[in-house]
Coordinates of C-alpha atoms and ligand atoms in Angstrom, one line a residue:
X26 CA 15.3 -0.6 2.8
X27 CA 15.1 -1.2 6.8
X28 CA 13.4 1.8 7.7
X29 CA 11.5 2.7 4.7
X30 CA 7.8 1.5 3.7
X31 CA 8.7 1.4 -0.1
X32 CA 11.4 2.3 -2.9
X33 CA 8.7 4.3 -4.3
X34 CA 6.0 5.9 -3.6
X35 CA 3.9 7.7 -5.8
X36 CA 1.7 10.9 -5.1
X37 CA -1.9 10.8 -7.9
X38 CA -3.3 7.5 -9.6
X39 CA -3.7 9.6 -12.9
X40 CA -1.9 8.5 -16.3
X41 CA 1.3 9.9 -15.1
X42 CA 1.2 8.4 -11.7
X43 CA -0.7 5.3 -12.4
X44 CA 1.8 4.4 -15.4
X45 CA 5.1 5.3 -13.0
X46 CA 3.8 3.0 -10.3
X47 CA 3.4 -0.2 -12.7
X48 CA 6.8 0.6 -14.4
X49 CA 8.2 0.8 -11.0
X50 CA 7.0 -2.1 -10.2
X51 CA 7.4 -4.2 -13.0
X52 CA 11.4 -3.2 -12.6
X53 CA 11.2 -4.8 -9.3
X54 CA 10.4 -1.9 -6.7
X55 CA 8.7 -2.2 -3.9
X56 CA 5.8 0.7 -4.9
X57 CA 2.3 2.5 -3.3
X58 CA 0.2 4.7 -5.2
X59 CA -2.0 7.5 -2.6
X60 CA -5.0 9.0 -4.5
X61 CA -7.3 11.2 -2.9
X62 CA -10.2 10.0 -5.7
X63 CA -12.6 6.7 -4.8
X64 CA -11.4 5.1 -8.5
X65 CA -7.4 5.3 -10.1
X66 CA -7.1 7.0 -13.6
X67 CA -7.3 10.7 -13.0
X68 CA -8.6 13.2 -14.6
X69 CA -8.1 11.6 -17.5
X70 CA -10.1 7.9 -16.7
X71 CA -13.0 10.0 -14.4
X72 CA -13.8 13.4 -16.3
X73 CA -11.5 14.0 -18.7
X74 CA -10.4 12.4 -22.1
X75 CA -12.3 8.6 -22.1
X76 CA -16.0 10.5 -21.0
X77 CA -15.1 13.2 -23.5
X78 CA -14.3 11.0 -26.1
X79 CA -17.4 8.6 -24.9
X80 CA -19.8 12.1 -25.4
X81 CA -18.2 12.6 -28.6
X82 CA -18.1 9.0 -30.4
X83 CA -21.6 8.8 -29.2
X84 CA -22.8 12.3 -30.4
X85 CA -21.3 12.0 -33.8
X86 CA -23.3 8.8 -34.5
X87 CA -26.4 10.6 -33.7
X88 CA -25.6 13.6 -35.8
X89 CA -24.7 11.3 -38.6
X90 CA -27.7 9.8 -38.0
X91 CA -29.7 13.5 -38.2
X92 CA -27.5 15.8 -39.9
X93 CA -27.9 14.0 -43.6
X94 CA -24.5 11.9 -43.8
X95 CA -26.4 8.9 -43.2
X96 CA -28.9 9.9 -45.7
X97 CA -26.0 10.5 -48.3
X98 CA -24.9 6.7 -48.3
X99 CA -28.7 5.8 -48.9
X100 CA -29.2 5.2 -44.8
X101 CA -32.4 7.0 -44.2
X102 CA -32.9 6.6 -40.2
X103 CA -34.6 9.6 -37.7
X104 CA -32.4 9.3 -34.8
X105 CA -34.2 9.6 -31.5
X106 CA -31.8 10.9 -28.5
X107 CA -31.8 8.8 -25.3
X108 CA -29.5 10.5 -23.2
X109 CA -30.0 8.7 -20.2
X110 CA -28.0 5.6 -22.4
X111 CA -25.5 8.0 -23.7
X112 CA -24.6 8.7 -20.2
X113 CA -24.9 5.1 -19.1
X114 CA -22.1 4.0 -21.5
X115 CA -20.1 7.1 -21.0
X116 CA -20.3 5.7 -17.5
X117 CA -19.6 2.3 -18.2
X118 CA -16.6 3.3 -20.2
X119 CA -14.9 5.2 -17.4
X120 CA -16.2 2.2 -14.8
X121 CA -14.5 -0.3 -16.7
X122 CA -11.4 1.6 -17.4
X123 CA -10.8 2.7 -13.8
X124 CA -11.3 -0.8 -12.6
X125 CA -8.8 -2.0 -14.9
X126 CA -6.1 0.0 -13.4
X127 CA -7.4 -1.1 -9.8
X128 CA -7.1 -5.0 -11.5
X129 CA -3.2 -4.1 -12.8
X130 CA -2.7 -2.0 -9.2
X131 CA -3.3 -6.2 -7.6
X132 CA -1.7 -7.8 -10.3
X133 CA 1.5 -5.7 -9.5
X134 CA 1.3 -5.7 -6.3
X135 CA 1.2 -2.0 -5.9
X136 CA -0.4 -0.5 -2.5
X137 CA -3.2 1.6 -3.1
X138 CA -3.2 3.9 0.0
X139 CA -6.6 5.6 -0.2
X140 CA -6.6 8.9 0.6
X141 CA -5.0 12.6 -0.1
X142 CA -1.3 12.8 0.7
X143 CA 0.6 15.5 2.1
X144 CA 4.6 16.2 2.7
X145 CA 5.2 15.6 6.9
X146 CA 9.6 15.7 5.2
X147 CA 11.1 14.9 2.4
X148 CA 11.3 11.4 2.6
X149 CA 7.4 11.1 4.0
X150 CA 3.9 11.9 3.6
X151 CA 0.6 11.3 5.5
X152 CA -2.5 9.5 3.9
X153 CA -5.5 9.6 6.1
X154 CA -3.9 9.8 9.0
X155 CA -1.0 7.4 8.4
X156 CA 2.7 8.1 8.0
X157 CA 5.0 6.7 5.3
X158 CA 8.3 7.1 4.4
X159 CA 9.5 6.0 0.6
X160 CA 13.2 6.1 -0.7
X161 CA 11.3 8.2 -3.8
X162 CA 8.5 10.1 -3.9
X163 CA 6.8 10.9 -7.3
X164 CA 4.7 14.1 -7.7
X165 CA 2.1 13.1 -9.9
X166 CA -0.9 15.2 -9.0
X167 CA -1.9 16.4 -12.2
X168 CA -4.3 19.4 -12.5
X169 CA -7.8 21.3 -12.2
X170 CA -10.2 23.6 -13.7
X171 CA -8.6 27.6 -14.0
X172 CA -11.3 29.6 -12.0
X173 CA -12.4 32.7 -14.1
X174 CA -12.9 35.8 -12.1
X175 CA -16.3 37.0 -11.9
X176 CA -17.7 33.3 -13.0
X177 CA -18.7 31.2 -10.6
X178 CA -18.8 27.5 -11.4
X179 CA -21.9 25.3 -9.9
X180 CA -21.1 21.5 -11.4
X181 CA -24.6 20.5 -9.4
X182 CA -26.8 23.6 -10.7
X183 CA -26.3 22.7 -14.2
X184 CA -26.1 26.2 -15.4
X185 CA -22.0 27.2 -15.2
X186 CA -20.4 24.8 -15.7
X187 CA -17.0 23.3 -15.4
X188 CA -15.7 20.4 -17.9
X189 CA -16.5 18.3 -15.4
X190 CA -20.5 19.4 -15.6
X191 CA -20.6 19.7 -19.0
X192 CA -19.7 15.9 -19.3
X193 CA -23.2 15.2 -17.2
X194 CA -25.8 17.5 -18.5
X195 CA -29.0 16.2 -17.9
X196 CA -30.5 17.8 -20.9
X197 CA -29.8 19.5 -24.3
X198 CA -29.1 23.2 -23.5
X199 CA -31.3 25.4 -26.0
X200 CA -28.4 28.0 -25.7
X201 CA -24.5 26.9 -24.7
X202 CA -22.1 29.5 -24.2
X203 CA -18.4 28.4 -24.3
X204 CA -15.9 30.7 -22.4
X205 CA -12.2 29.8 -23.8
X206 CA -12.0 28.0 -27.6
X207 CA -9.3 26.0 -26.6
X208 CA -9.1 22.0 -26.8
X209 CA -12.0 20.8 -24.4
X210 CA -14.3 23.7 -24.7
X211 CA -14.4 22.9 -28.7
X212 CA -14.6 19.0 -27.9
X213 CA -17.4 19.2 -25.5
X214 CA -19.2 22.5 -27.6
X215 CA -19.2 20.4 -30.1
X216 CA -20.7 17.1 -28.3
X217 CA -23.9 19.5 -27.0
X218 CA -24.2 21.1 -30.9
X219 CA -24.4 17.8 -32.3
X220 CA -27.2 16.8 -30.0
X221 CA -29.0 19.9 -30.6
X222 CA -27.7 23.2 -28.5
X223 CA -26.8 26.1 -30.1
X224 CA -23.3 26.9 -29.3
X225 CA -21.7 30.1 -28.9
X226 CA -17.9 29.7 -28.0
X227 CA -15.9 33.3 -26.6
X228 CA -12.3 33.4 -26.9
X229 CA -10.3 36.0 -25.8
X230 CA -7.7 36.0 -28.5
X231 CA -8.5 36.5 -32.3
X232 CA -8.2 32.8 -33.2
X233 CA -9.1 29.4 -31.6
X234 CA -6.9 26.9 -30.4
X235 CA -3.5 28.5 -29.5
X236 CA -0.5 27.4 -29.6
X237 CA -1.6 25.6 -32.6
X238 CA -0.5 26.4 -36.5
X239 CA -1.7 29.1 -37.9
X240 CA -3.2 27.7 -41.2
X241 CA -4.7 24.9 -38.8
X242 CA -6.6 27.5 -36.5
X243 CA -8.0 29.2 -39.5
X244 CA -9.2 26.1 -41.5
X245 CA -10.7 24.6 -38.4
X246 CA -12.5 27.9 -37.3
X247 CA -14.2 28.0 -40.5
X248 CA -15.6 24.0 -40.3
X249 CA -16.2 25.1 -37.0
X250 CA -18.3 27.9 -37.5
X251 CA -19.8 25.6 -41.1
X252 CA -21.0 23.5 -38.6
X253 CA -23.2 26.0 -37.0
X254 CA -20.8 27.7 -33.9
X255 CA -20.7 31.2 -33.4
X256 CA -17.6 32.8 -32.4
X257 CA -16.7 35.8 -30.7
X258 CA -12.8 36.0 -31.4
X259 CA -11.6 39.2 -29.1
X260 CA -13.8 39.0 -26.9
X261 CA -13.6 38.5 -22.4
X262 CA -16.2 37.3 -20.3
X263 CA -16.0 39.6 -17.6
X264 CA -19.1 38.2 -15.3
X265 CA -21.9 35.4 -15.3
X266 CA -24.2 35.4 -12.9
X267 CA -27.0 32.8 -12.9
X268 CA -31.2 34.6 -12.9
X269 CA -33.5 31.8 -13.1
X270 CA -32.9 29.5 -15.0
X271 CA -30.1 30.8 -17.1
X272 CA -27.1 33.1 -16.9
X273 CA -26.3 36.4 -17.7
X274 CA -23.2 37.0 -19.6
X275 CA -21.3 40.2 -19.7
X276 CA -18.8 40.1 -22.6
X277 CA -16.5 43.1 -23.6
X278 CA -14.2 43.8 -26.4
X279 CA -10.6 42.5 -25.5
X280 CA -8.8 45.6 -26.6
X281 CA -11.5 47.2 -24.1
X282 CA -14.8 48.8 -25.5
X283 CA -18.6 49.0 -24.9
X284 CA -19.6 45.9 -22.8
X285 CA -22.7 43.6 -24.2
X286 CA -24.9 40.9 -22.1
X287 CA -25.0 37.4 -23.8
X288 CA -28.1 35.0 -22.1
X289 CA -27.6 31.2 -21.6
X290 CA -28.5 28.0 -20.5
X291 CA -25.4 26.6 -20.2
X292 CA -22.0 28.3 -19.5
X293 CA -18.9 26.5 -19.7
X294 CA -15.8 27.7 -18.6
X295 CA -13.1 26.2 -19.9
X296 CA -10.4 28.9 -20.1
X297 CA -7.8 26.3 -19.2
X298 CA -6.4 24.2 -16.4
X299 CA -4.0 24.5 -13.3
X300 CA -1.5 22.5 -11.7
X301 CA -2.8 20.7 -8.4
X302 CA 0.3 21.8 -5.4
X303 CA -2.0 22.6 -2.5
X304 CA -2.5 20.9 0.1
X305 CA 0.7 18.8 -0.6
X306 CA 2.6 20.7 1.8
X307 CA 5.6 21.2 -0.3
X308 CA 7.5 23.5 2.0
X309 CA 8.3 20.4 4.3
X310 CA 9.8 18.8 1.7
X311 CA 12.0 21.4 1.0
X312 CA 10.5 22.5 -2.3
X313 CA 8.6 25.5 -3.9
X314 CA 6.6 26.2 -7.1
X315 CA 7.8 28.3 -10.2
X316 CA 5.6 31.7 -11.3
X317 CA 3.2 29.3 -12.8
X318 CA 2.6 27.0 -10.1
X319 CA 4.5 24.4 -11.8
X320 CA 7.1 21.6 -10.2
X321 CA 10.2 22.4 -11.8
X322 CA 12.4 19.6 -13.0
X323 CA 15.0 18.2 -14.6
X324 CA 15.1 15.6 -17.8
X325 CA 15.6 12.8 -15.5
X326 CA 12.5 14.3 -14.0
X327 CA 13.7 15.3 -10.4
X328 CA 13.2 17.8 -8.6
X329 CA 15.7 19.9 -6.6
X330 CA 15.4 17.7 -3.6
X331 CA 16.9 14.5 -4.1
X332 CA 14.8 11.6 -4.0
X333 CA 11.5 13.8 -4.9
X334 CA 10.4 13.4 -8.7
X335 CA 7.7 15.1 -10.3
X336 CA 5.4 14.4 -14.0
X337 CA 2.6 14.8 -15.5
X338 CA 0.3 18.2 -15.4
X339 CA 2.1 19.3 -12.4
X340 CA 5.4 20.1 -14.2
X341 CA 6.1 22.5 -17.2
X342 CA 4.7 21.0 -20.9
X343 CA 1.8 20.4 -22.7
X344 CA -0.8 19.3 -20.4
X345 CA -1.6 15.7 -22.0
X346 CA -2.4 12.4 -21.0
X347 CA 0.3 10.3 -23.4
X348 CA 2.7 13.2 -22.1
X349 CA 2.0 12.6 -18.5
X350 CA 2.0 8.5 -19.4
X351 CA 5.5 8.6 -20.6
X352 CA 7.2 10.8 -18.5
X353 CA 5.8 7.8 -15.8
X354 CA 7.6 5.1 -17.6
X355 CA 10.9 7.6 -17.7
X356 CA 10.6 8.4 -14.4
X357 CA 10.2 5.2 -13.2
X358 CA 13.2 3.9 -15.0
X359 CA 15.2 6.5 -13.9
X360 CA 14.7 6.0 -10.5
X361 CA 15.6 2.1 -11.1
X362 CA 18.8 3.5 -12.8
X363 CA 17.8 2.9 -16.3
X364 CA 17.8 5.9 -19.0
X365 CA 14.2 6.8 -19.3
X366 CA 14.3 9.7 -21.7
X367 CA 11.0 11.8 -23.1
X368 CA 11.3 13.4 -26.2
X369 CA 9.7 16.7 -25.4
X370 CA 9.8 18.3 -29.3
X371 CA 7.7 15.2 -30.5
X372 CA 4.6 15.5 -28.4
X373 CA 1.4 15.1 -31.1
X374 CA -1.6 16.7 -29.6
X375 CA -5.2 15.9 -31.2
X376 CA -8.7 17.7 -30.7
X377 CA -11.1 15.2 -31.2
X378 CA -13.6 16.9 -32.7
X379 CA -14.9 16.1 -36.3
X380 CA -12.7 16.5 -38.4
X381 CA -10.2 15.7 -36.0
X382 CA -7.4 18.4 -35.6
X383 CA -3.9 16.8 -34.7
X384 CA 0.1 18.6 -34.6
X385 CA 2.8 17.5 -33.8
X386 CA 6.2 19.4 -33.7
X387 CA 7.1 22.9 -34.6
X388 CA 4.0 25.1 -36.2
X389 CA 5.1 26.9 -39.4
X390 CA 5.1 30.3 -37.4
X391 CA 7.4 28.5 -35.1
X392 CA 9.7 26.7 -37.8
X393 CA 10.3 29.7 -39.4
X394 CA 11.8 31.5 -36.0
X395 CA 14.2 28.8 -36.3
X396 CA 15.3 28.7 -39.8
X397 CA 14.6 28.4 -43.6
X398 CA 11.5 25.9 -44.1
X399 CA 9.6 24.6 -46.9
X400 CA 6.0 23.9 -46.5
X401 CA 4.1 20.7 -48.3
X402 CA 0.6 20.6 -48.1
X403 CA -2.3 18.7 -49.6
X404 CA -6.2 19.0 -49.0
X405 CA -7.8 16.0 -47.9
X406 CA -10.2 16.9 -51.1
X407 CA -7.7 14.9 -52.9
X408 CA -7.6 11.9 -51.2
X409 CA -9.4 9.1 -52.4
X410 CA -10.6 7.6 -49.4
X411 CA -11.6 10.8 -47.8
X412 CA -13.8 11.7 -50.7
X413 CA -15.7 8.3 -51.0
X414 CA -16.1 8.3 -47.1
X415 CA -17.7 12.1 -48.0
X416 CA -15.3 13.7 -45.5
X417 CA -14.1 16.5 -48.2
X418 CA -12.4 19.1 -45.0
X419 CA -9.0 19.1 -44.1
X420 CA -5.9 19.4 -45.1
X421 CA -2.2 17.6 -44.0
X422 CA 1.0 20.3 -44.3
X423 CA 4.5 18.9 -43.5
X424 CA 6.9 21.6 -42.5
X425 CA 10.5 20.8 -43.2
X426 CA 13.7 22.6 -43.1
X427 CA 15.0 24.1 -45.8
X428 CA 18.8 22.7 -45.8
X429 CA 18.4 19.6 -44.2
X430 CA 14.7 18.1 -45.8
X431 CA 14.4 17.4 -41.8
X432 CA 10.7 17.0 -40.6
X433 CA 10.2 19.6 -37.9
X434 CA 6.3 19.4 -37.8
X435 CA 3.0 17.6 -39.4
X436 CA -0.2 19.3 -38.9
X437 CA -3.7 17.6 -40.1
X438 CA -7.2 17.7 -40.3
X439 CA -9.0 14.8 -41.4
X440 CA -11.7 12.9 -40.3
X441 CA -8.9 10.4 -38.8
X442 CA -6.3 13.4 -37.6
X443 CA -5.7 12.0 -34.4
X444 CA -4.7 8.5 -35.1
X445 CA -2.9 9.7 -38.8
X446 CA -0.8 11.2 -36.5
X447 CA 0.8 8.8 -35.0
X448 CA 3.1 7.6 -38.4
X449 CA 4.7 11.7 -38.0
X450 CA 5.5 11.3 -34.7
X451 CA 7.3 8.2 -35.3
X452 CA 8.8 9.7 -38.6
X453 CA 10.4 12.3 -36.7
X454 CA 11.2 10.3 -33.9
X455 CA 13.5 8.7 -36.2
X456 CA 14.6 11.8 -37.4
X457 CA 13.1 11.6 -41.2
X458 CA 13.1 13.8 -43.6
X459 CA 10.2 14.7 -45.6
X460 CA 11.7 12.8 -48.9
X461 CA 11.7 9.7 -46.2
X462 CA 8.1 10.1 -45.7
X463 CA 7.4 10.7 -49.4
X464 CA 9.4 7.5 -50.4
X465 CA 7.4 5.4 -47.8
X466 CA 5.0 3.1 -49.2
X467 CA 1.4 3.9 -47.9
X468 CA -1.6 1.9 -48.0
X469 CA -4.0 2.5 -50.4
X470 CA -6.7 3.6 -49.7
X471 CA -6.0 5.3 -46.8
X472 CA -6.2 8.7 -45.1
X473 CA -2.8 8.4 -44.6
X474 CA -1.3 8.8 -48.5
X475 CA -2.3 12.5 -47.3
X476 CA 0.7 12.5 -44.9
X477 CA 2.7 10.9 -48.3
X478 CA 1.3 13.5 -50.6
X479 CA 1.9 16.5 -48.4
X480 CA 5.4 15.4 -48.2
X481 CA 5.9 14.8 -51.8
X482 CA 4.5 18.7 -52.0
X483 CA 7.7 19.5 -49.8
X484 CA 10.0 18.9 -52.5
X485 CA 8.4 18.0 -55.6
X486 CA 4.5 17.3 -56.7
X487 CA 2.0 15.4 -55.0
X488 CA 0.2 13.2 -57.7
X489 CA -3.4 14.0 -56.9
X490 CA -3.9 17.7 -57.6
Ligands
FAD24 C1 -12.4 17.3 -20.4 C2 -11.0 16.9 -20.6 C3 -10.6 16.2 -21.7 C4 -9.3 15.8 -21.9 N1 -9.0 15.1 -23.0 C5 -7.7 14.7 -23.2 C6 -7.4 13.9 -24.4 O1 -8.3 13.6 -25.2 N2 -6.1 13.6 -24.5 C7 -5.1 13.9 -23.7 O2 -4.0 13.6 -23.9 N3 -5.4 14.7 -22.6 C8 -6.7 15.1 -22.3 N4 -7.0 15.8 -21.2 C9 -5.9 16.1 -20.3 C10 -5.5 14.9 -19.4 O3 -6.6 14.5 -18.7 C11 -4.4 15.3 -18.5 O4 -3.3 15.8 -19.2 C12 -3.9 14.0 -17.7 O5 -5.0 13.5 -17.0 C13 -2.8 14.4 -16.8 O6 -2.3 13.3 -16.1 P1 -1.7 13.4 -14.6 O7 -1.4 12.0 -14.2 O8 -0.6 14.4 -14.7 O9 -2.8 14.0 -13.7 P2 -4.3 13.7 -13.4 O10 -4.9 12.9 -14.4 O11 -4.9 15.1 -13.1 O12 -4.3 12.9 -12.1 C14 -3.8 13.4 -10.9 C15 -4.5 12.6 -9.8 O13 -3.8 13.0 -8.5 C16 -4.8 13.0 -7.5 N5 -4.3 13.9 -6.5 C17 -4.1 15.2 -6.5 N6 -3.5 15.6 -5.3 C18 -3.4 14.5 -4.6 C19 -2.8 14.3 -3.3 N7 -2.3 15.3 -2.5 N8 -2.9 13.0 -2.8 C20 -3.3 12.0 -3.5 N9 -3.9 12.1 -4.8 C21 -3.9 13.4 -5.3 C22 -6.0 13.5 -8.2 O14 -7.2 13.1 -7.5 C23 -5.9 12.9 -9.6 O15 -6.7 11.7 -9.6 C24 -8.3 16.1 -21.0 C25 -8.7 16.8 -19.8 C26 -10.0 17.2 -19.6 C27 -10.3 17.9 -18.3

């Protein structure tokens, strides 16, 4: 340990980073954290999923509140909207969280060194203007807004807008025009609907949410569209530029065709996001980027220079927080000579929207590449807690194989999706089969006998329809 500053040293203070550098820690390594950003937590703390999820808890109370569902449990209130609060909580949500990390960096003794980091070999980078060298390095710089040609993002103007600026509008946009109907740009569409813009969302492709299930993208563009989006499946953005007060969109057929012009107030561009490599000077560390821009690695999560380790959004995978948070711990154990293993097939993802959309596993488009399957589903009609709570929408479908009964995905939406989800993940963790979930006693009343029923529908008959 002579010559070097730390065991580990860890590039990004986001959920993969921040989690690798307490793990390291906790297993006894000496361990330094750079990060370009003035507070820890990423993406994820600063602008991505707790403000998100602060816009969203916050918006759905006030469109409870004014869309009628208050009303309908003999609550009659006329909500008036104070944004200036809703943005002060958002606020104080992400100030507290990001101070909490800076209150665990102390309490393990982990070395914040403030500032971006950049390769000088493979053993040591520079932050502001200081050297360091670290037995392992961790590559855990996450990743940013996708530009889209022709689009030019202004956060500050308030017009287009990245994810980023559509977290801090400073008023209700009459007209919102969401480019990409992917995860965030139906989570924060749907936050700016709720408080009163109308909300057009554009997706290239002819249904939302790829790399979703099928069934799932249907169902959810229809609630979606209930609830007052328009959506122009097969359809590009091919240039925004800003006249006034608003933008001008130019929109065109995907499969080519006549081009039309779309106005807005707000245009967010949320077509995506990409790995964060530059400026990190990877060449003198000996190591490049694949076609996508990704760090390449292996399970153990290094790279092909020994001693460099990369997770998170930087490396190949879903790009998600709990992802990113795990592949830290693994990491980290690894590099202390433990067996820190990720389970990449059992990754649930969640859109946080209402109803909440949530996967995990193979889709049924997927499942059936593989194999035989058989398909359980129930509607969340059906379940009694659902109904009373007047949440009708929704469905959960358990796909399982056809030989084995093996769960090999659960997909749901329900008003609860997102945290429902959790009990699949863990199911198939432990390798269950859809007769194990079906034979599981679930509490009652719950959104969760949904899961139960659906997997009764795999090989038998739920009871409720
Ligand atoms: C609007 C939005 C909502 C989201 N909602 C969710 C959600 O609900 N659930 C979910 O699972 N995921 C969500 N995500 C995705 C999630 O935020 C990311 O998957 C997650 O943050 C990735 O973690 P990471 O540690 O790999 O990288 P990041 O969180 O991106 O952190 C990387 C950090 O590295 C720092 N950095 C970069 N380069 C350097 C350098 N050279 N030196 C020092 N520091 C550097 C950056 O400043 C950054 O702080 C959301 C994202 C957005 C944008």
């Amino acid at each position: 340990m002579a010559d070097y500053d730390y065991d580990v040293l860890v590039i990004g203070a986001g959920p993969g980073g921040y989690v690798a550098a307490i793990r390291a820690a906790q297993l006894g390594l000496k361990t330094a954290c750079a990060e370009g950003r003035e507070t820890l937590g990423g993406t994820c703390l600063n602008v991505g999923c707790i403000p998100s999820k602060a816009m969203l808890h916050a918006s759905e109370y006030f469109e409870a509140a004014a869309g009628g569902a208050m009303a309908a449990m003999g609550i009659k209130v006329k909500p008036e909207l104070d944004l200036g609060t809703m943005h002060g909580q958002r606020k104080d949500a992400v100030k507290g969280l990001t101070g909490g990390i800076e209150f665990l960096f102390k309490k393990n003794k982990i070395d914040w060194l403030k500032g971006y980091a950049q390769f000088t070999s493979k053993d040591s980078v520079e932050v502001a203007g200081k050297t360091y060298r670290a037995k392992n390095i961790i590559i855990a710089t996450g990743s940013s807004v996708t530009p889209l040609p022709g689009v030019e993002v202004d956060n500050d103007k308030q017009i287009i807008v990245d994810s980023t600026g559509a977290l801090e509008l400073a008023k209700v946009p009459g007209h919102m025009v969401v480019i990409g109907g992917g995860v965030i740009g139906l989570e924060l569409g749907s936050v700016w609907r709720r408080l009163g813009a109308k909300v057009t969302c554009v997706e290239y492709l002819d249904q939302i949410l790829p790399g979703m299930d099928g069934d799932v993208r249907k169902e959810a563009n229809k609630i979606f569209k209930k609830q007052g989006i328009e959506f122009k499946l097969k359809t590009k953005v091919t240039k925004a530029v800003v006249k006034g007060k608003k933008a001008v969109l130019t929109l065109e057929p995907a499969a080519g065709g006549e081009a039309e012009t779309l106005e807005a107030d707000v245009v967010l561009v949320s077509i995506g996001r990409k790995p964060n490599t530059d400026g990190l000077a990877l060449d003198k560390a000996g190591l490049a980027v694949n076609q996508r821009g990704q760090i390449e690695t292996d399970h153990d999560f290094s790279t092909q220079v020994p001693g460099i380790w990369a997770i998170g959004d930087v490396i190949p995978g879903p790009m998600l927080a709990h992802k990113a948070e795990d592949e830290g711990i693994a990491c980290a154990e690894n590099i202390a000579g433990q067996t820190g293993i990720v389970n990449h097939d059992v990754i649930p993802s969640v859109v946080y929207t209402w109803p909440e959309i949530a996967g995990v596993g193979l889709t049924e488009e997927q499942a059936k590449e593989k194999g035989e399957v058989k398909v359980g589903k129930f509607p969340m009609m059906a379940n009694s807690r659902a109904k009373t709570n007047h949440e009708p929408d929704g469905f959960v479908k358990v796909i399982a194989d056809a030989k084995t009964d093996r769960v090999l995905g659960v997909w749901c939406i329900a008003s609860v999706a997102g945290t429902m989800i959790a009990q699949a993940a863990q199911a198939m963790e432990f390798g269950a089969t859809s007769e194990d979930i079906a034979y599981t006693c679930h509490a009652h009343p719950t959104h969760s006998e949904a899961i139960k029923e659906a997997a009764m529908a795999v090989t038998g008959k739920p009871i409720h329809v």
